[in-house]
Coordinates of C-alpha atoms in Angstrom, one line a residue:
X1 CA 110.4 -56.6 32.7
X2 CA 107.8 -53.7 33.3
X3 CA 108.6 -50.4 32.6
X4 CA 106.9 -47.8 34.9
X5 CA 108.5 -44.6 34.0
X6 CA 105.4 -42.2 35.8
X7 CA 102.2 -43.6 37.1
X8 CA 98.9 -41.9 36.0
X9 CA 97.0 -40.2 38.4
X10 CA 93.5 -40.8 36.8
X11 CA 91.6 -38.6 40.1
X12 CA 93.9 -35.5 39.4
X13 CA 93.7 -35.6 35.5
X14 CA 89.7 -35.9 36.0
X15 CA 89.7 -33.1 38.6
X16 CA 91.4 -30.7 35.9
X17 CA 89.1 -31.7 33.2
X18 CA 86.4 -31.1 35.7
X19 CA 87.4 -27.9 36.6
X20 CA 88.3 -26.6 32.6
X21 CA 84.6 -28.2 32.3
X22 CA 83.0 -25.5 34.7
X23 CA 85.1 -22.6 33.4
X24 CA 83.8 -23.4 29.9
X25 CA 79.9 -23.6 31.2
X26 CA 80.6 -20.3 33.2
X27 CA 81.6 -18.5 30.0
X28 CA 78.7 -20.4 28.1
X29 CA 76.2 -18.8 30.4
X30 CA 77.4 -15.6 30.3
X31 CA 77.5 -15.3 26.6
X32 CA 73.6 -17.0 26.7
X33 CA 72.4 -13.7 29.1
X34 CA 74.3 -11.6 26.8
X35 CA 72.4 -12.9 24.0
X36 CA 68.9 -13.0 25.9
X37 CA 69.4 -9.5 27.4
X38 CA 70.2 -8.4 23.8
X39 CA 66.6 -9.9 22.6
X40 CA 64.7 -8.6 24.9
X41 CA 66.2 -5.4 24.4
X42 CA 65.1 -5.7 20.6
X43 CA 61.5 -7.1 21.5
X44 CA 61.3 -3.7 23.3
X45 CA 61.9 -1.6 20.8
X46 CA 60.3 -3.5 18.2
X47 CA 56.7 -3.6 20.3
X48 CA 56.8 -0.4 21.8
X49 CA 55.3 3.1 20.1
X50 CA 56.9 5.5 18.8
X51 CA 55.3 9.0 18.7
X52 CA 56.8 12.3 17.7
X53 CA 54.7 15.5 15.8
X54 CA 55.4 18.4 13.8
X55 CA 53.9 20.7 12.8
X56 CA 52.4 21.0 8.7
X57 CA 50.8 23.9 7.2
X58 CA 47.5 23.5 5.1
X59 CA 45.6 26.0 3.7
X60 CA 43.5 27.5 6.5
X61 CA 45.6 26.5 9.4
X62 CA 48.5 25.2 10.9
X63 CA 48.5 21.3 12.1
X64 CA 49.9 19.2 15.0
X65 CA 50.8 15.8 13.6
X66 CA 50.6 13.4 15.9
X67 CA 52.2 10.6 14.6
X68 CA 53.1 7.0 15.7
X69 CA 56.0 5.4 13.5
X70 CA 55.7 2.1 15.0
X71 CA 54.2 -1.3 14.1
X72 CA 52.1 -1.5 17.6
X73 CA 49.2 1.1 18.0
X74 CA 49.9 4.2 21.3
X75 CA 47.1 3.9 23.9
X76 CA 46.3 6.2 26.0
X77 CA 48.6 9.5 24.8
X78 CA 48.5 12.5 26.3
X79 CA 49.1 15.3 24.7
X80 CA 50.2 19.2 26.9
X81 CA 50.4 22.4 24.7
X82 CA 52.7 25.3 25.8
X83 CA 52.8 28.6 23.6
X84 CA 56.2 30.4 23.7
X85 CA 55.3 32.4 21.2
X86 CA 54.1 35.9 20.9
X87 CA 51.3 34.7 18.5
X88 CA 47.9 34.8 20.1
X89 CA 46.5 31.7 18.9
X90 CA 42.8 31.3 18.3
X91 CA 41.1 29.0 21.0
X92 CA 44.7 27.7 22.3
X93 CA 43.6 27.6 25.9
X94 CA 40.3 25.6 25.0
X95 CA 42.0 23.2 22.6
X96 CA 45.0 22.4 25.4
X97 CA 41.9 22.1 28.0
X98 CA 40.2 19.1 26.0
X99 CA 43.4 17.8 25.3
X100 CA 44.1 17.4 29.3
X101 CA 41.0 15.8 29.5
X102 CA 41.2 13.1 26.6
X103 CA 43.7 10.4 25.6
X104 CA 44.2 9.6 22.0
X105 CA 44.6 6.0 20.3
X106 CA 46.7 6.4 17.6
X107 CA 46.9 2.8 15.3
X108 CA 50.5 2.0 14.2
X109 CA 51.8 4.2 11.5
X110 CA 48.9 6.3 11.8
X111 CA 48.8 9.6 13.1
X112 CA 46.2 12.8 14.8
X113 CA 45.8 16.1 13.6
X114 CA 44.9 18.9 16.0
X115 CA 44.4 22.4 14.5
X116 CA 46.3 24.9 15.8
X117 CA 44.6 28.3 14.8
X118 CA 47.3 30.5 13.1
X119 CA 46.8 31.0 9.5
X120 CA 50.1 30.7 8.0
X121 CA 51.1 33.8 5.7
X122 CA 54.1 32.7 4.3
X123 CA 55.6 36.2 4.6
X124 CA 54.1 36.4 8.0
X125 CA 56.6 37.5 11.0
X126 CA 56.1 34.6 13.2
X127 CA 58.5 34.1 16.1
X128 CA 58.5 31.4 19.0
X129 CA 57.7 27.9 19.6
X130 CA 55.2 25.9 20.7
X131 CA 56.4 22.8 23.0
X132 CA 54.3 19.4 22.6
X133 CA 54.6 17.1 25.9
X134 CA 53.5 13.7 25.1
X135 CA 53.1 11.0 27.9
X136 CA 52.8 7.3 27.1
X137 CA 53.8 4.1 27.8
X138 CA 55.0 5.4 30.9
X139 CA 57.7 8.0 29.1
X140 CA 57.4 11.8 28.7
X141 CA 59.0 13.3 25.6
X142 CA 58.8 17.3 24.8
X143 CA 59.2 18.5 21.2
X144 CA 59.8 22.4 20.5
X145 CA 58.3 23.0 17.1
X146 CA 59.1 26.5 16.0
X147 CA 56.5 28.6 14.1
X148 CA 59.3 29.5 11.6
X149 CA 58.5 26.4 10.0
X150 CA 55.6 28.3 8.8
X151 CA 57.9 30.4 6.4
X152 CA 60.3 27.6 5.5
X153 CA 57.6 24.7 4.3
X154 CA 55.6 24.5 1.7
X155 CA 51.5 22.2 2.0
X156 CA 50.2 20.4 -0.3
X157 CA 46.1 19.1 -0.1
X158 CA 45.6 16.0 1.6
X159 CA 43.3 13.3 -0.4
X160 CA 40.1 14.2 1.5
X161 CA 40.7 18.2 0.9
X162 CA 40.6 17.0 -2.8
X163 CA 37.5 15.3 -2.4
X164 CA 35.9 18.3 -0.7
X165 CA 37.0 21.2 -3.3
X166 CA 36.2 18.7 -6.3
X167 CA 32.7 18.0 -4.2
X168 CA 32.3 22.0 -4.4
X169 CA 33.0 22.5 -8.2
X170 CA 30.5 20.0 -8.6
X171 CA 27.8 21.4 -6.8
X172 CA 28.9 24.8 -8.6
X173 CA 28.1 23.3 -11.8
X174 CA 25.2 21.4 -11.0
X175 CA 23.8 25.2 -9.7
X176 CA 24.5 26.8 -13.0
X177 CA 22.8 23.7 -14.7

């Protein structure tokens, strides 16, 4: 005798699986976008410059450091000065006009250094900002730097000032000889 309690239905069971199949690719390829928007996001940042300045003091002047913090060199970077200070700052107006006409290349973590004529008294009364507008890579950042700074930091000489005072005893003493 032949027992046929409930008769499989093979098509429907298949159609199910089917459709639990398609679900599970749907959520598969969602989560692979996710993933591949989430690289490309990181390739971005990880190839594209990063440039900000401040401003150091040195002995004679104040400097604009133009700096790229990135492992891919800037091309093409503009550089805008605005003075919103009451400083009159020595050739300002002709260092900002051959800025507007230039670009600057700056190699990855390397950076540029414009003078900016104020000597920097430390107990000097020095009051405003000057705003830096950089342009690259299609973006436009501003930076305030305030001339405070001037009275907060300290400078110390950079390798090739070294070279250039220890140049100057040298010929001192080779004059006295």
């Amino acid at each position: 005798m032949m027992f046929n309690l409930c008769p499989i239905d093979w098509s429907g069971i298949a159609a199910i699986v089917s459709f639990i199949m398609v679900i599970l690719t749907a959520i598969t390829l969602n989560h692979n976008r996710k993933q591949l928007k989430e690289l490309k996001r990181q390739w971005d940042a990880q190839n594209t410059p990063i440039i900000s300045c401040s401003l150091e003091k040195r002995s004679e002047s104040l400097i604009l450091d133009i700096h790229n913090s990135s492992q891919v060199p800037a091309h093409k970077v503009k550089v805008q000065l605005e003075n919103h200070s009451t400083e009159n700052i020595f050739h300002f107006d002709e260092t900002n006009q051959l800025m507007a006409e230039m670009s600057f290349e700056i190699p990855p973590f390397s950076s540029k250094l414009v003078p900016i004529w104020i000597t920097p008294y430390i107990d000097g009364d020095y009051t405003g900002y000057i705003t830096v507008v950089l342009d690259y890579n299609g973006r436009q950042e501003s930076f305030d730097l305030y001339l405070k700074e001037i009275n907060l930091t300290t400078w110390q000489y950079t390798t090739k000032e070294l070279c250039k005072r220890v140049e100057g005893v040298e010929d001192a003493i080779k004059k006295i000889k």
